[in-house]
RNA sequence: GCGGUGGUGGCGGAAUUGGUAGACGCACCAGCUUGAGGGGCUGGCGGGGGCAACUUCGUGAUGGUUCGAGUCCAUUCCACCGCACCA
């Protein structure tokens, strides 16, 4: 009779059943509320790690809970399958990225299935499948037609190790986000997505995403980097044109005494006088060779070179020497800065070094700055000085006044500037989605006509590891007739950034089998937006910004009806062990396979959910895993011991219960109430599990008492426990549920409701304080009046001792909770 | 420097609206069970004092508001994360 808890057999049994019956397959159903639940899809790197276990365990609790609650839950899974590691592995193993990727997917799919995750596997997709990326090519061409995809020559971030371009978002501390090599600057013709067209809306909607963590929104706002300022033209002294600057400090205009240009500024060389040419060229070369990270560090020595030219301050009419300066960034504002050494620290240091003029135009209140004795720039607000008609007003007002004066006089205009740059998507790599474009000597850049799509990524390619894209060496791919004029032309050999694929995969999940276009508008309309998205914080800017951009573009192309893709975002914490993030290099990884082999998937899931709330870092602890396993064993034994009682039990009759029995039943219904709220409202799975553990402790204590056993109550208590625990440990609960004599599975039963009467307290514990300190506890009937509670408290021996004969000055009563006697 | 998050027992963490600080679990200690190991069961477990009932202190620090503060306010220290020469 007694049977040990053996997860291996149980888990295989239920996983098999779910697979055969396609238990989690969904389609659109107008009769049910929909719930789109999504976890960030993995890169098929080889095998899953603990971060995946945690991410997908969190998701699965939500999915199973929502299904029990009657929602039509879309819960898909797929593979972010293009990318560099596949190519690198292919070079190393003399294999093929397609083979490596397919094998990894095969293996990792098996691992996910062993975790018992409730995905609709019929919707599985891999971004490297033609059935996926072909539609992305169509979307690219639609974006090209609208001017949202374009090509330009620019200085780009170049990773020499990966031999490819990186987006700004993929450069971390001047190094490649993937391989950590130093990133160099290189001038290349590149494809871009015009994300800057959406900068304003992307920013605006960060205030309309209440379901997102504040820090992610803040990071996105900072990344977009909107600022208000002015563009001002400084005429050249020789009368040949002007230099345009961007500034947010137009209030300091009268104090601008020289001009600083980025070394890459297009006017840098044309402004250089012949006598200065060799020195300027040497400076530009030097800056280009400097590592960008070092160059943009705050403490990097400010250096520059005089071009020999002068421009005119449009406010003062004074001549200003034009310098090139290493700290001026070419891709922010206009790449030219009006230098105000008295009120900007960088300009101050620069002016001191090159002995340039200083003019104070903002005086702190009650103080007079003297340029001769200043040791640092004064950057705070103050009173305007040396600024003509603006003298005497506050510098805060002067910002507006001078902006208005510039506009009126035609010398400048108010403008808004963004830090966000367009998204460079060209990658000089093979394992990606080919950019569907042809170059013709006569016709220029020609998009591949719709009838010729898709551009299939050829598989018969050699992986030598020598520089350059393998595609460029494949004549059969490169050489093509121009679709316009028919003459010999060349294909684009760059592929798209893998972040393009992950920018719309969640839309394709709505209709993965659709063959008439990228998206089935009706099905997308039914499912979108994603109700809950769950993933790592590392994508706070990259993926989550690109996906928002794509959703807005696809909305404007008529494919989707929503403004934002993800209504609620949960960023789960990292998995930590021995004080550091789990990683191969630290040698502190716990292999999910070993864990599942030893304890089963249910224990792995339970511990990863119990040890910390989802958004916090999880401190991995092998002994803690033992504790979770122990709990399941204890419950297993308890249910099995009670089976004979359960199987013959009738429904509970509240009228016949003893005091102990009513008390246990109260615990059952209170626990249902708490667990429901913890899962649904707060995603606090750790406290939900703790409450269930308390319930099990209570049931066990009751069952072990030598009381006449109440089979009806035990049945209600244990079966409620199984229902509550099901989202966390589904195999375990299904198995015991079946043993209790039920057929058809737990999800059909639905989430248990609680009986308010059964959960209601019969008497109340009132905390009695004297002067705010705990001095006694009294129990009173639930309907006790304030007067009777006060009388009861004052009559309490301990309370009386503390009152020491003094009469209360004031008595505060919090109904049903607490009484504070002030003396 | 700017922004965000956090600081509670030996450890992970509870305390949802300002109302019993330390739920639940881990580790540890004692006892029972078992041939031993393992496992299981029972009890204890913030610091100081006391045989004990009990008492006193205690949520990074300092001050404040309040009958009452882990929770609110001010100042401050520390840790982690993100951004950072952005004109």
Coordinates of C-alpha atoms in Angstrom, one line a residue, chain A residues 14-343:
Chain A
X14 CA 2.0 13.1 -17.0
X15 CA 4.3 14.7 -19.5
X16 CA 3.4 11.9 -21.9
X17 CA -0.3 12.5 -21.4
X18 CA 0.0 16.2 -21.9
X19 CA 1.9 15.6 -25.1
X20 CA -0.5 13.1 -26.6
X21 CA -3.6 15.0 -25.6
X22 CA -2.1 18.3 -26.6
X23 CA -3.4 19.6 -23.3
X24 CA -2.2 23.1 -23.7
X25 CA -3.1 23.7 -27.4
X26 CA -5.3 26.8 -27.8
X27 CA -7.2 28.6 -30.5
X28 CA -9.2 31.8 -30.5
X29 CA -12.3 31.4 -28.4
X30 CA -14.7 34.4 -28.1
X31 CA -16.4 32.6 -25.2
X32 CA -13.5 33.0 -22.8
X33 CA -11.3 35.9 -21.7
X34 CA -7.9 35.6 -23.5
X35 CA -4.6 35.7 -21.7
X36 CA -1.4 35.9 -23.6
X37 CA 1.5 34.8 -21.5
X38 CA 5.0 34.9 -22.8
X39 CA 8.5 34.2 -21.6
X40 CA 11.5 35.5 -23.5
X41 CA 12.4 32.7 -26.0
X42 CA 15.9 31.2 -25.5
X43 CA 18.9 31.3 -27.8
X44 CA 19.6 27.6 -28.6
X45 CA 23.1 27.7 -27.1
X46 CA 23.3 24.0 -26.2
X47 CA 21.5 23.4 -23.0
X48 CA 19.2 25.3 -20.6
X49 CA 20.6 26.9 -17.5
X50 CA 19.1 27.8 -14.1
X51 CA 18.0 31.2 -15.4
X52 CA 15.8 29.4 -17.9
X53 CA 14.5 27.1 -15.2
X54 CA 13.5 30.0 -13.1
X55 CA 12.1 32.1 -15.9
X56 CA 10.0 29.3 -17.3
X57 CA 8.9 28.0 -13.9
X58 CA 7.5 31.5 -13.1
X59 CA 5.7 31.6 -16.4
X60 CA 4.2 28.2 -15.9
X61 CA 2.7 29.0 -12.6
X62 CA 0.9 32.0 -14.1
X63 CA -0.2 29.9 -17.1
X64 CA -1.6 27.0 -15.1
X65 CA -3.2 29.4 -12.6
X66 CA -4.9 31.4 -15.3
X67 CA -6.2 28.3 -17.1
X68 CA -7.7 27.1 -13.9
X69 CA -9.3 30.5 -13.5
X70 CA -11.0 30.0 -16.9
X71 CA -8.8 32.0 -19.2
X72 CA -8.0 31.0 -22.7
X73 CA -4.2 31.0 -22.3
X74 CA -1.8 31.4 -25.1
X75 CA 1.6 30.2 -23.8
X76 CA 4.0 29.6 -26.7
X77 CA 7.7 28.7 -26.9
X78 CA 10.3 29.0 -29.7
X79 CA 13.9 29.7 -30.5
X80 CA 15.9 32.8 -31.2
X81 CA 17.9 30.7 -33.6
X82 CA 20.0 32.9 -35.8
X83 CA 23.2 34.3 -34.4
X84 CA 26.9 34.3 -34.1
X85 CA 27.6 31.4 -31.6
X86 CA 26.2 29.0 -34.2
X87 CA 28.7 30.3 -36.8
X88 CA 31.6 30.2 -34.4
X89 CA 30.7 26.7 -33.3
X90 CA 30.5 25.7 -37.0
X91 CA 34.0 27.1 -37.7
X92 CA 35.4 25.3 -34.6
X93 CA 33.8 22.0 -35.3
X94 CA 33.9 22.1 -39.1
X95 CA 30.2 21.7 -39.0
X96 CA 27.3 23.8 -40.2
X97 CA 25.4 26.4 -38.2
X98 CA 22.1 24.9 -39.3
X99 CA 23.1 21.5 -38.0
X100 CA 24.4 22.8 -34.7
X101 CA 21.3 24.9 -34.2
X102 CA 18.9 22.1 -35.0
X103 CA 20.7 19.7 -32.7
X104 CA 20.7 22.2 -29.8
X105 CA 17.0 23.0 -30.3
X106 CA 16.2 19.3 -30.3
X107 CA 18.1 18.8 -27.1
X108 CA 16.8 21.9 -25.3
X109 CA 13.2 21.2 -26.3
X110 CA 13.6 17.8 -24.6
X111 CA 14.9 19.6 -21.5
X112 CA 11.9 22.0 -21.4
X113 CA 9.5 19.1 -21.8
X114 CA 11.1 17.4 -18.9
X115 CA 10.3 20.5 -16.8
X116 CA 6.6 19.9 -17.5
X117 CA 6.0 23.4 -18.9
X118 CA 2.5 23.9 -20.3
X119 CA 3.3 25.2 -23.7
X120 CA 1.3 25.0 -26.9
X121 CA 4.0 23.2 -28.7
X122 CA 2.1 23.4 -32.0
X123 CA 3.1 27.0 -32.2
X124 CA 6.8 26.4 -31.7
X125 CA 8.9 28.4 -34.2
X126 CA 12.6 29.0 -34.8
X127 CA 13.6 32.3 -36.3
X128 CA 16.1 30.5 -38.6
X129 CA 13.3 28.6 -40.4
X130 CA 12.5 29.9 -43.8
X131 CA 8.8 29.9 -42.7
X132 CA 9.7 32.6 -40.3
X133 CA 12.4 34.7 -41.8
X134 CA 10.8 35.0 -45.2
X135 CA 8.1 37.1 -43.7
X136 CA 10.6 39.3 -42.0
X137 CA 12.1 40.0 -45.5
X138 CA 8.7 41.2 -46.6
X139 CA 8.4 43.4 -43.5
X140 CA 11.8 44.8 -44.3
X141 CA 10.7 45.7 -47.8
X142 CA 7.5 47.4 -46.6
X143 CA 9.7 49.4 -44.2
X144 CA 12.0 50.3 -47.1
X145 CA 9.1 51.5 -49.1
X146 CA 8.0 53.8 -46.3
X147 CA 11.5 55.1 -45.8
X148 CA 11.9 53.3 -42.5
X149 CA 14.7 51.2 -43.7
X150 CA 17.5 53.0 -45.5
X151 CA 21.2 52.8 -46.2
X152 CA 23.9 55.3 -45.3
X153 CA 27.6 55.5 -44.9
X154 CA 28.6 56.1 -41.3
X155 CA 31.1 55.4 -38.6
X156 CA 29.9 52.3 -37.0
X157 CA 30.9 50.2 -34.0
X158 CA 33.1 47.4 -35.3
X159 CA 33.9 44.3 -33.4
X160 CA 37.2 42.9 -34.8
X161 CA 36.7 39.6 -33.1
X162 CA 33.2 38.9 -34.4
X163 CA 34.1 40.7 -37.7
X164 CA 30.8 42.5 -37.7
X165 CA 29.1 45.8 -36.9
X166 CA 27.3 46.3 -33.6
X167 CA 24.3 48.5 -32.8
X168 CA 24.9 51.2 -30.2
X169 CA 22.8 49.2 -27.8
X170 CA 25.2 46.3 -28.2
X171 CA 28.3 48.1 -27.1
X172 CA 28.9 47.8 -23.3
X173 CA 31.7 49.9 -21.8
X174 CA 33.3 50.2 -25.2
X175 CA 33.3 46.5 -25.6
X176 CA 31.3 44.0 -27.6
X177 CA 28.3 42.7 -25.7
X178 CA 29.0 39.2 -26.8
X179 CA 32.7 38.6 -26.9
X180 CA 34.0 41.6 -24.8
X181 CA 36.5 42.7 -27.5
X182 CA 37.3 46.4 -27.7
X183 CA 35.0 48.0 -30.3
X184 CA 36.6 50.1 -33.0
X185 CA 35.2 52.8 -35.3
X186 CA 34.9 52.0 -38.9
X187 CA 33.2 53.7 -41.8
X188 CA 30.9 51.5 -43.7
X189 CA 27.7 51.5 -45.8
X190 CA 25.0 50.1 -43.5
X191 CA 21.3 49.5 -43.4
X192 CA 19.4 51.3 -40.7
X193 CA 15.9 51.3 -39.3
X194 CA 14.6 54.8 -38.6
X195 CA 13.8 54.2 -34.9
X196 CA 14.4 58.0 -34.4
X197 CA 11.1 58.6 -36.2
X198 CA 9.4 57.0 -33.2
X199 CA 11.6 58.5 -30.5
X200 CA 8.9 60.9 -29.3
X201 CA 6.2 58.1 -29.2
X202 CA 8.5 55.6 -27.6
X203 CA 9.3 58.1 -24.9
X204 CA 5.7 59.3 -24.4
X205 CA 4.5 55.8 -23.9
X206 CA 6.9 55.1 -21.1
X207 CA 4.4 57.0 -19.0
X208 CA 1.6 54.7 -20.2
X209 CA 3.0 51.4 -19.2
X210 CA 2.0 51.0 -15.5
X211 CA 2.6 47.3 -15.7
X212 CA 6.3 47.8 -16.3
X213 CA 9.0 48.1 -13.6
X214 CA 10.1 51.7 -13.1
X215 CA 13.7 51.0 -13.6
X216 CA 13.2 49.6 -17.1
X217 CA 11.2 52.6 -18.0
X218 CA 13.8 54.9 -16.6
X219 CA 16.5 53.1 -18.5
X220 CA 14.6 53.5 -21.7
X221 CA 13.9 57.2 -21.1
X222 CA 17.6 57.8 -20.5
X223 CA 18.5 55.9 -23.6
X224 CA 16.1 57.9 -25.7
X225 CA 17.6 61.0 -24.0
X226 CA 15.3 63.8 -25.0
X227 CA 16.5 67.3 -24.3
X228 CA 15.1 70.8 -25.1
X229 CA 17.5 73.4 -26.4
X230 CA 18.3 75.6 -29.4
X231 CA 20.1 75.3 -32.7
X232 CA 22.1 78.4 -33.3
X233 CA 24.1 79.4 -36.4
X234 CA 27.5 81.0 -35.8
X235 CA 28.5 82.8 -39.1
X236 CA 32.1 82.3 -40.2
X237 CA 34.3 85.3 -40.0
X238 CA 35.3 85.0 -43.6
X239 CA 31.6 85.2 -44.7
X240 CA 31.5 81.6 -46.1
X241 CA 28.6 80.0 -44.3
X242 CA 28.2 79.2 -40.7
X243 CA 28.6 76.5 -38.1
X244 CA 25.4 75.2 -36.5
X245 CA 25.5 74.2 -32.8
X246 CA 23.0 72.5 -30.5
X247 CA 22.9 73.7 -27.0
X248 CA 20.6 73.4 -24.0
X249 CA 22.3 76.3 -22.4
X250 CA 21.3 79.2 -24.6
X251 CA 21.2 81.3 -21.5
X252 CA 25.0 81.3 -21.7
X253 CA 25.2 82.4 -25.3
X254 CA 26.8 85.8 -24.5
X255 CA 29.6 83.9 -22.8
X256 CA 30.6 81.7 -25.7
X257 CA 34.2 82.6 -26.5
X258 CA 35.3 79.8 -28.8
X259 CA 33.9 77.0 -30.9
X260 CA 34.6 73.2 -30.5
X261 CA 33.9 70.7 -33.3
X262 CA 34.1 67.0 -33.2
X263 CA 37.2 65.8 -35.1
X264 CA 34.8 63.8 -37.4
X265 CA 32.7 67.0 -38.1
X266 CA 32.2 67.4 -41.9
X267 CA 33.5 71.0 -41.8
X268 CA 36.6 70.1 -39.9
X269 CA 38.9 70.1 -42.8
X270 CA 37.2 72.8 -44.9
X271 CA 37.6 75.2 -42.0
X272 CA 41.2 74.4 -41.6
X273 CA 43.6 77.1 -43.0
X274 CA 46.5 75.8 -45.1
X275 CA 49.1 76.6 -42.4
X276 CA 47.2 74.5 -39.9
X277 CA 46.5 71.6 -42.1
X278 CA 49.2 69.2 -41.1
X279 CA 48.7 69.7 -37.4
X280 CA 44.9 69.3 -37.7
X281 CA 45.2 66.2 -39.8
X282 CA 47.6 64.7 -37.3
X283 CA 45.2 65.5 -34.5
X284 CA 42.3 63.8 -36.3
X285 CA 44.3 60.7 -36.9
X286 CA 45.3 60.6 -33.3
X287 CA 41.7 60.8 -32.1
X288 CA 40.6 58.1 -34.5
X289 CA 43.1 55.7 -33.1
X290 CA 42.1 56.4 -29.5
X291 CA 39.9 53.8 -28.0
X292 CA 36.4 55.2 -27.9
X293 CA 35.8 54.1 -24.3
X294 CA 38.9 56.0 -23.1
X295 CA 38.1 59.0 -25.2
X296 CA 34.6 59.4 -23.7
X297 CA 35.7 58.9 -20.1
X298 CA 35.0 62.0 -18.0
X299 CA 38.6 62.2 -16.7
X300 CA 40.2 61.8 -20.1
X301 CA 42.5 64.7 -20.9
X302 CA 40.8 67.3 -22.9
X303 CA 42.8 68.1 -26.1
X304 CA 42.2 70.1 -29.2
X305 CA 43.7 71.8 -32.1
X306 CA 43.0 75.3 -33.6
X307 CA 41.7 75.2 -37.2
X308 CA 42.9 78.7 -38.1
X309 CA 39.3 79.9 -38.7
X310 CA 37.0 82.1 -36.7
X311 CA 33.3 82.4 -36.4
X312 CA 31.1 85.2 -35.0
X313 CA 29.1 85.0 -31.8
X314 CA 25.6 86.1 -33.1
X315 CA 24.8 87.7 -29.7
X316 CA 28.0 89.6 -29.0
X317 CA 29.4 90.0 -32.5
X318 CA 32.8 88.9 -31.1
X319 CA 35.2 86.6 -33.1
X320 CA 35.5 83.1 -31.7
X321 CA 38.4 80.8 -32.7
X322 CA 37.2 77.4 -34.0
X323 CA 38.9 74.4 -32.5
X324 CA 38.6 70.6 -32.9
X325 CA 38.2 69.0 -29.6
X326 CA 38.5 65.3 -28.7
X327 CA 35.6 65.3 -26.2
X328 CA 33.0 66.6 -28.7
X329 CA 30.8 63.8 -30.0
X330 CA 30.0 63.7 -33.6
X331 CA 26.7 61.9 -33.2
X332 CA 25.1 64.1 -30.5
X333 CA 23.4 67.3 -31.4
X334 CA 25.2 68.8 -34.5
X335 CA 28.7 67.7 -33.5
X336 CA 29.6 71.3 -32.8
X337 CA 29.5 73.0 -29.4
X338 CA 29.6 76.7 -28.5
X339 CA 32.1 76.8 -25.8
X340 CA 31.3 78.7 -22.6
X341 CA 34.3 78.2 -20.4
X342 CA 32.9 80.1 -17.4
X343 CA 29.7 77.9 -17.2

